[in-house]
Tab-separated table of C-alpha atoms in Angstrom:
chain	number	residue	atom	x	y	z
A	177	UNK	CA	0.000	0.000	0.000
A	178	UNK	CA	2.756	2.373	0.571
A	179	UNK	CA	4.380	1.871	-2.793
A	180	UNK	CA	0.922	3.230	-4.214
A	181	UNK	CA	0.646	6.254	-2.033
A	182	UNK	CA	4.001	7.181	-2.973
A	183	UNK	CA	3.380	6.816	-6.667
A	184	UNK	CA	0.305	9.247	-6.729
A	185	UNK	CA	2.269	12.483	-5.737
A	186	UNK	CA	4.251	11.719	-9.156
A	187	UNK	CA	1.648	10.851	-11.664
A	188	UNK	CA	-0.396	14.417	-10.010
A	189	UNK	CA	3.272	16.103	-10.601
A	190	UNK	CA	3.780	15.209	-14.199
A	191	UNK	CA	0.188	16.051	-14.796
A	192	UNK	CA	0.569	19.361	-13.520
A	193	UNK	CA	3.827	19.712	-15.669
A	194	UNK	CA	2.094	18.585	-18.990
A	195	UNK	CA	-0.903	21.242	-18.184
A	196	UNK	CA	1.371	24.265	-17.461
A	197	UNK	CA	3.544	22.951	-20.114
A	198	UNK	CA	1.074	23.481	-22.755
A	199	UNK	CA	0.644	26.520	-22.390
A	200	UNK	CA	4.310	27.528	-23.178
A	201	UNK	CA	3.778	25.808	-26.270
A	202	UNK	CA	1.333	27.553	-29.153
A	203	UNK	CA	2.187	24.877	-31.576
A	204	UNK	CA	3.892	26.808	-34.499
A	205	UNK	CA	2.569	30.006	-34.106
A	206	UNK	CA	0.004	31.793	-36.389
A	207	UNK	CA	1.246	34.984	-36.039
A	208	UNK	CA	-1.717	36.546	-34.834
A	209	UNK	CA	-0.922	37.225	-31.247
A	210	UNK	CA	2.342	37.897	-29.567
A	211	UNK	CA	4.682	40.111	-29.474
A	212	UNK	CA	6.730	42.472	-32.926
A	213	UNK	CA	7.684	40.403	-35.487
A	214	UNK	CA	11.843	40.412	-35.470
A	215	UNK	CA	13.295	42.546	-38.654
A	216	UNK	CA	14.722	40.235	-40.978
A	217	UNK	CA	18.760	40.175	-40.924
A	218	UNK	CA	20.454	42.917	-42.961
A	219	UNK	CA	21.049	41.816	-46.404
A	220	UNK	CA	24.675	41.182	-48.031
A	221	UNK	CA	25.902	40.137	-50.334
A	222	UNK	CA	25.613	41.244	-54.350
A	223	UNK	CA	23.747	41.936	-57.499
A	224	UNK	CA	24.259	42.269	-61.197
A	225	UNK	CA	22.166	44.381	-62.910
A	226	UNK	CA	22.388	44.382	-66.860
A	227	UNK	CA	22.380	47.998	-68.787
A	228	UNK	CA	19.522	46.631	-70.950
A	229	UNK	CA	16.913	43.456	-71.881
A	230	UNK	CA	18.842	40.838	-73.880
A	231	UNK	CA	17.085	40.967	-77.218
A	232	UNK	CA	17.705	38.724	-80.291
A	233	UNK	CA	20.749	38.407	-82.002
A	234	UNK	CA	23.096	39.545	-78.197
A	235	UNK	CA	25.646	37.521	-76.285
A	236	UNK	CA	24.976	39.265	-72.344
A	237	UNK	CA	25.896	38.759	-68.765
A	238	UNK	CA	23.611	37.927	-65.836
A	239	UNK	CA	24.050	36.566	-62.578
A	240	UNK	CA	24.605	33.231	-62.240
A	241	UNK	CA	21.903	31.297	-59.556
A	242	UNK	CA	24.358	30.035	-57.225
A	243	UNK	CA	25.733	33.681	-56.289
A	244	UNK	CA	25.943	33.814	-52.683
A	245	UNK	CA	26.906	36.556	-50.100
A	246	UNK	CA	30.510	36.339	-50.542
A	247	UNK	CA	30.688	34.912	-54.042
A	248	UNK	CA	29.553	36.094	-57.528
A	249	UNK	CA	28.986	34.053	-60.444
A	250	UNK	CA	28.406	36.063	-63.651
A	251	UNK	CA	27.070	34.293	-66.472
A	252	UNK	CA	27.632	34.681	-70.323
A	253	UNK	CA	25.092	34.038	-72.329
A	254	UNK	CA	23.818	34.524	-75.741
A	255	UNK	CA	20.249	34.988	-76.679
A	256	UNK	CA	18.169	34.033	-79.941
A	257	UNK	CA	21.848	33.588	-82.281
A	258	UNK	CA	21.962	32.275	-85.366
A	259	UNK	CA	24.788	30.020	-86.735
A	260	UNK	CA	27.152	30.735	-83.561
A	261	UNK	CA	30.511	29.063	-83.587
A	262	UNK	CA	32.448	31.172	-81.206
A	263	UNK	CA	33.255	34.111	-79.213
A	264	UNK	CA	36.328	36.486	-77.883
A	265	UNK	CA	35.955	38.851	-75.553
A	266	UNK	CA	37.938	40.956	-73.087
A	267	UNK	CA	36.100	40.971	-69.278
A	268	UNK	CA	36.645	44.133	-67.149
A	269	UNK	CA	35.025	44.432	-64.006
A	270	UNK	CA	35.828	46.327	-60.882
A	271	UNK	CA	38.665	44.960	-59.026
A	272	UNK	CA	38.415	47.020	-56.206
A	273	UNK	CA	34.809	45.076	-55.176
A	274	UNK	CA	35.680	41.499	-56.731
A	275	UNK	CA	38.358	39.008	-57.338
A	276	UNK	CA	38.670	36.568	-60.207
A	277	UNK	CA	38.824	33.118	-58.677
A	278	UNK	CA	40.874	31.272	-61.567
A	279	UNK	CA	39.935	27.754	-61.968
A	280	UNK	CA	36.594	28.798	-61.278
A	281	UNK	CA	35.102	28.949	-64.306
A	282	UNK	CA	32.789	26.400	-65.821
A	283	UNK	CA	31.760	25.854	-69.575
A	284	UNK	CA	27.587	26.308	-70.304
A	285	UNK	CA	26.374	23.420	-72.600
A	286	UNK	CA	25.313	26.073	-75.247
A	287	UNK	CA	28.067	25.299	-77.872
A	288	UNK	CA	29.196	22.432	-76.359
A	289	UNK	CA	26.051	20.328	-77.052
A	290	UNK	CA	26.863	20.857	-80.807
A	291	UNK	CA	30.618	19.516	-80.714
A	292	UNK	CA	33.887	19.476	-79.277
A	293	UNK	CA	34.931	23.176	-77.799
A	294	UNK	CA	38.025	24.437	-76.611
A	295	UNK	CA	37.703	27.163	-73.886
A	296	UNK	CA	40.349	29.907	-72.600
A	297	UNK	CA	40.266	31.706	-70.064
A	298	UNK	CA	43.550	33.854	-68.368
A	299	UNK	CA	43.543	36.554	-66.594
A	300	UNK	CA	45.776	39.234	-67.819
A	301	UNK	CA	45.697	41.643	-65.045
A	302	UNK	CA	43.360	42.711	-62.314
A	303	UNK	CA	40.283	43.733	-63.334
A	304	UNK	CA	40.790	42.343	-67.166
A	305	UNK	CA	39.857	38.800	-68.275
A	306	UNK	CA	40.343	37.412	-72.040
A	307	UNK	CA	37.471	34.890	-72.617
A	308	UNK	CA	37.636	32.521	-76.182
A	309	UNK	CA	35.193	29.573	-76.360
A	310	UNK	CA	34.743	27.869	-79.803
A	311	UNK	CA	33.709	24.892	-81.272
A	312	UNK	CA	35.962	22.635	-82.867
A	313	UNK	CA	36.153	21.243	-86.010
A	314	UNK	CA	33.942	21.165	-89.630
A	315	UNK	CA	30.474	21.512	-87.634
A	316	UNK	CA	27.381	24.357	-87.515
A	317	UNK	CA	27.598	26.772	-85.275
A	318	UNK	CA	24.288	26.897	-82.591
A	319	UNK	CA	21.111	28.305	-83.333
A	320	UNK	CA	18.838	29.651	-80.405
A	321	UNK	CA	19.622	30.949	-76.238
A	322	UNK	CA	21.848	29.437	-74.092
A	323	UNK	CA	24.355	29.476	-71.428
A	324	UNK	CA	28.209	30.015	-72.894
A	325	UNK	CA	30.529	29.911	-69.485
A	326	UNK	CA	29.888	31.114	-65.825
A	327	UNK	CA	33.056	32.811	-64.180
A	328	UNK	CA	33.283	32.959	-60.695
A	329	UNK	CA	34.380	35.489	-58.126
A	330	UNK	CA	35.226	36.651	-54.471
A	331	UNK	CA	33.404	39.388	-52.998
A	332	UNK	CA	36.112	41.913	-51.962
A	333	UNK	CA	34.211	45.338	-50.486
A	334	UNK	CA	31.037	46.994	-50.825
A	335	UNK	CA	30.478	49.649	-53.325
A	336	UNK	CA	29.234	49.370	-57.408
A	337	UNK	CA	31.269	48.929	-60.703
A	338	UNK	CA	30.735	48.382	-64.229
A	339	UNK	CA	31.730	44.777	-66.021
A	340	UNK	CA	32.090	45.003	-69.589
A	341	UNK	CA	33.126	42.574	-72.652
A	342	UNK	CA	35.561	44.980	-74.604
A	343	UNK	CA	37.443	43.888	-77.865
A	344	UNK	CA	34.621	41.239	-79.057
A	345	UNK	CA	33.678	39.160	-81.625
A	346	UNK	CA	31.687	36.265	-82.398
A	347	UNK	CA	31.860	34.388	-85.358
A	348	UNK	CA	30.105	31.838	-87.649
A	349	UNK	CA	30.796	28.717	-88.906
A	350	UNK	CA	32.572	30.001	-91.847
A	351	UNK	CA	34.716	32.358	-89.735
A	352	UNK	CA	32.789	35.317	-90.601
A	353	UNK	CA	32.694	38.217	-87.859
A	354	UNK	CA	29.158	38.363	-86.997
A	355	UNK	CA	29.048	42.640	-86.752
A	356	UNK	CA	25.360	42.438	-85.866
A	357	UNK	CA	25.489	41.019	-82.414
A	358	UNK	CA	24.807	43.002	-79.609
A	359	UNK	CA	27.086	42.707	-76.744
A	360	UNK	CA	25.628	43.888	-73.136
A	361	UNK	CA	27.274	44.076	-69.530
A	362	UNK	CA	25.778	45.771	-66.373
A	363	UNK	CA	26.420	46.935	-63.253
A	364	UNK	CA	27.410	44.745	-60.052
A	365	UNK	CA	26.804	46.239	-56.709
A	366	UNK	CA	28.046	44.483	-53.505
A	367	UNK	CA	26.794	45.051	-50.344
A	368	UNK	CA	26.894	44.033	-46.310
């Protein structure tokens, strides 16, 4: 009998603790009640914004979708081309707000999904990349939008600067400069 008595005291206690308990707990909130809302964390990090809408016949830069506060990916890609067999391009972008992380760079499938490509990539000083991608061989150049290469870079220190492709060309698949494409860079702008 005294076992029992002794055993009541601690099932009324953990009742007791499961009532008051329960009312700590609102099960997942529904925001209607309570106290402020908390601000949401300053943002950092960095955006690319392009000086105009990619229209037919352009090769352009965007940011890449796995940019992240501290790194950049940019992007080049061309939009609605005809008969595309390669491009050349010098890269400037601000090299007080990024660095070019070499080895970083990654070829899109755009001209590679039509052949063999051979891709370069050096670069020559800070702030000044020299980009060639081609495709290799007696084949068509590409028709339609795609991804060409994704470069990658370091966030450095807040602030804005222009990236540019300077010296460009893009040919065909008879090695004719194609004058008509439009070539368009932006604006990145790093923050936090």
């Amino acid at each position: 009998m005294r076992l029992a008595s002794r055993a009541v005291p601690w099932v009324a206690l953990a009742v007791v603790a499961i009532f008051f308990g329960s009312f700590g707990c609102g099960g997942g909130g529904g925001g209607g009640g309570g106290g402020p809302t908390e601000p949401p964390p300053p943002s950092s990090g960095v955006q690319f914004t392009a000086d105009a809408p990619a229209g037919a016949n352009s090769v352009y830069l965007a940011q890449g979708s796995s940019s992240v506060a501290n790194r950049f990916r940019l992007d080049v890609r061309a939009s609605q081309v005809n008969d595309l067999f390669g491009v050349s391009f010098n890269l400037e972008y601000p090299e007080a707000r990024l660095r070019f992380l070499p080895g970083s760079t990654s070829e899109g499938s755009f001209l590679s999904s039509s052949g063999s490509t051979d891709l370069i990539v050096e670069e020559d000083s800070p702030g000044l990349i020299v980009v060639g991608l081609s495709l290799l061989g007696d084949v068509e150049g590409r028709d339609d939008s795609g991804t060409l290469l994704s470069l990658e870079f370091e966030t450095l220190s807040a602030g804005s600067g222009p990236i540019q492709m300077r010296q460009h060309d893009a040919v065909n698949s008879t090695g004719d400069v194609m004058d008509q494409v439009e070539w368009i860079g932006g604006t990145v702008n790093v923050s936090g």
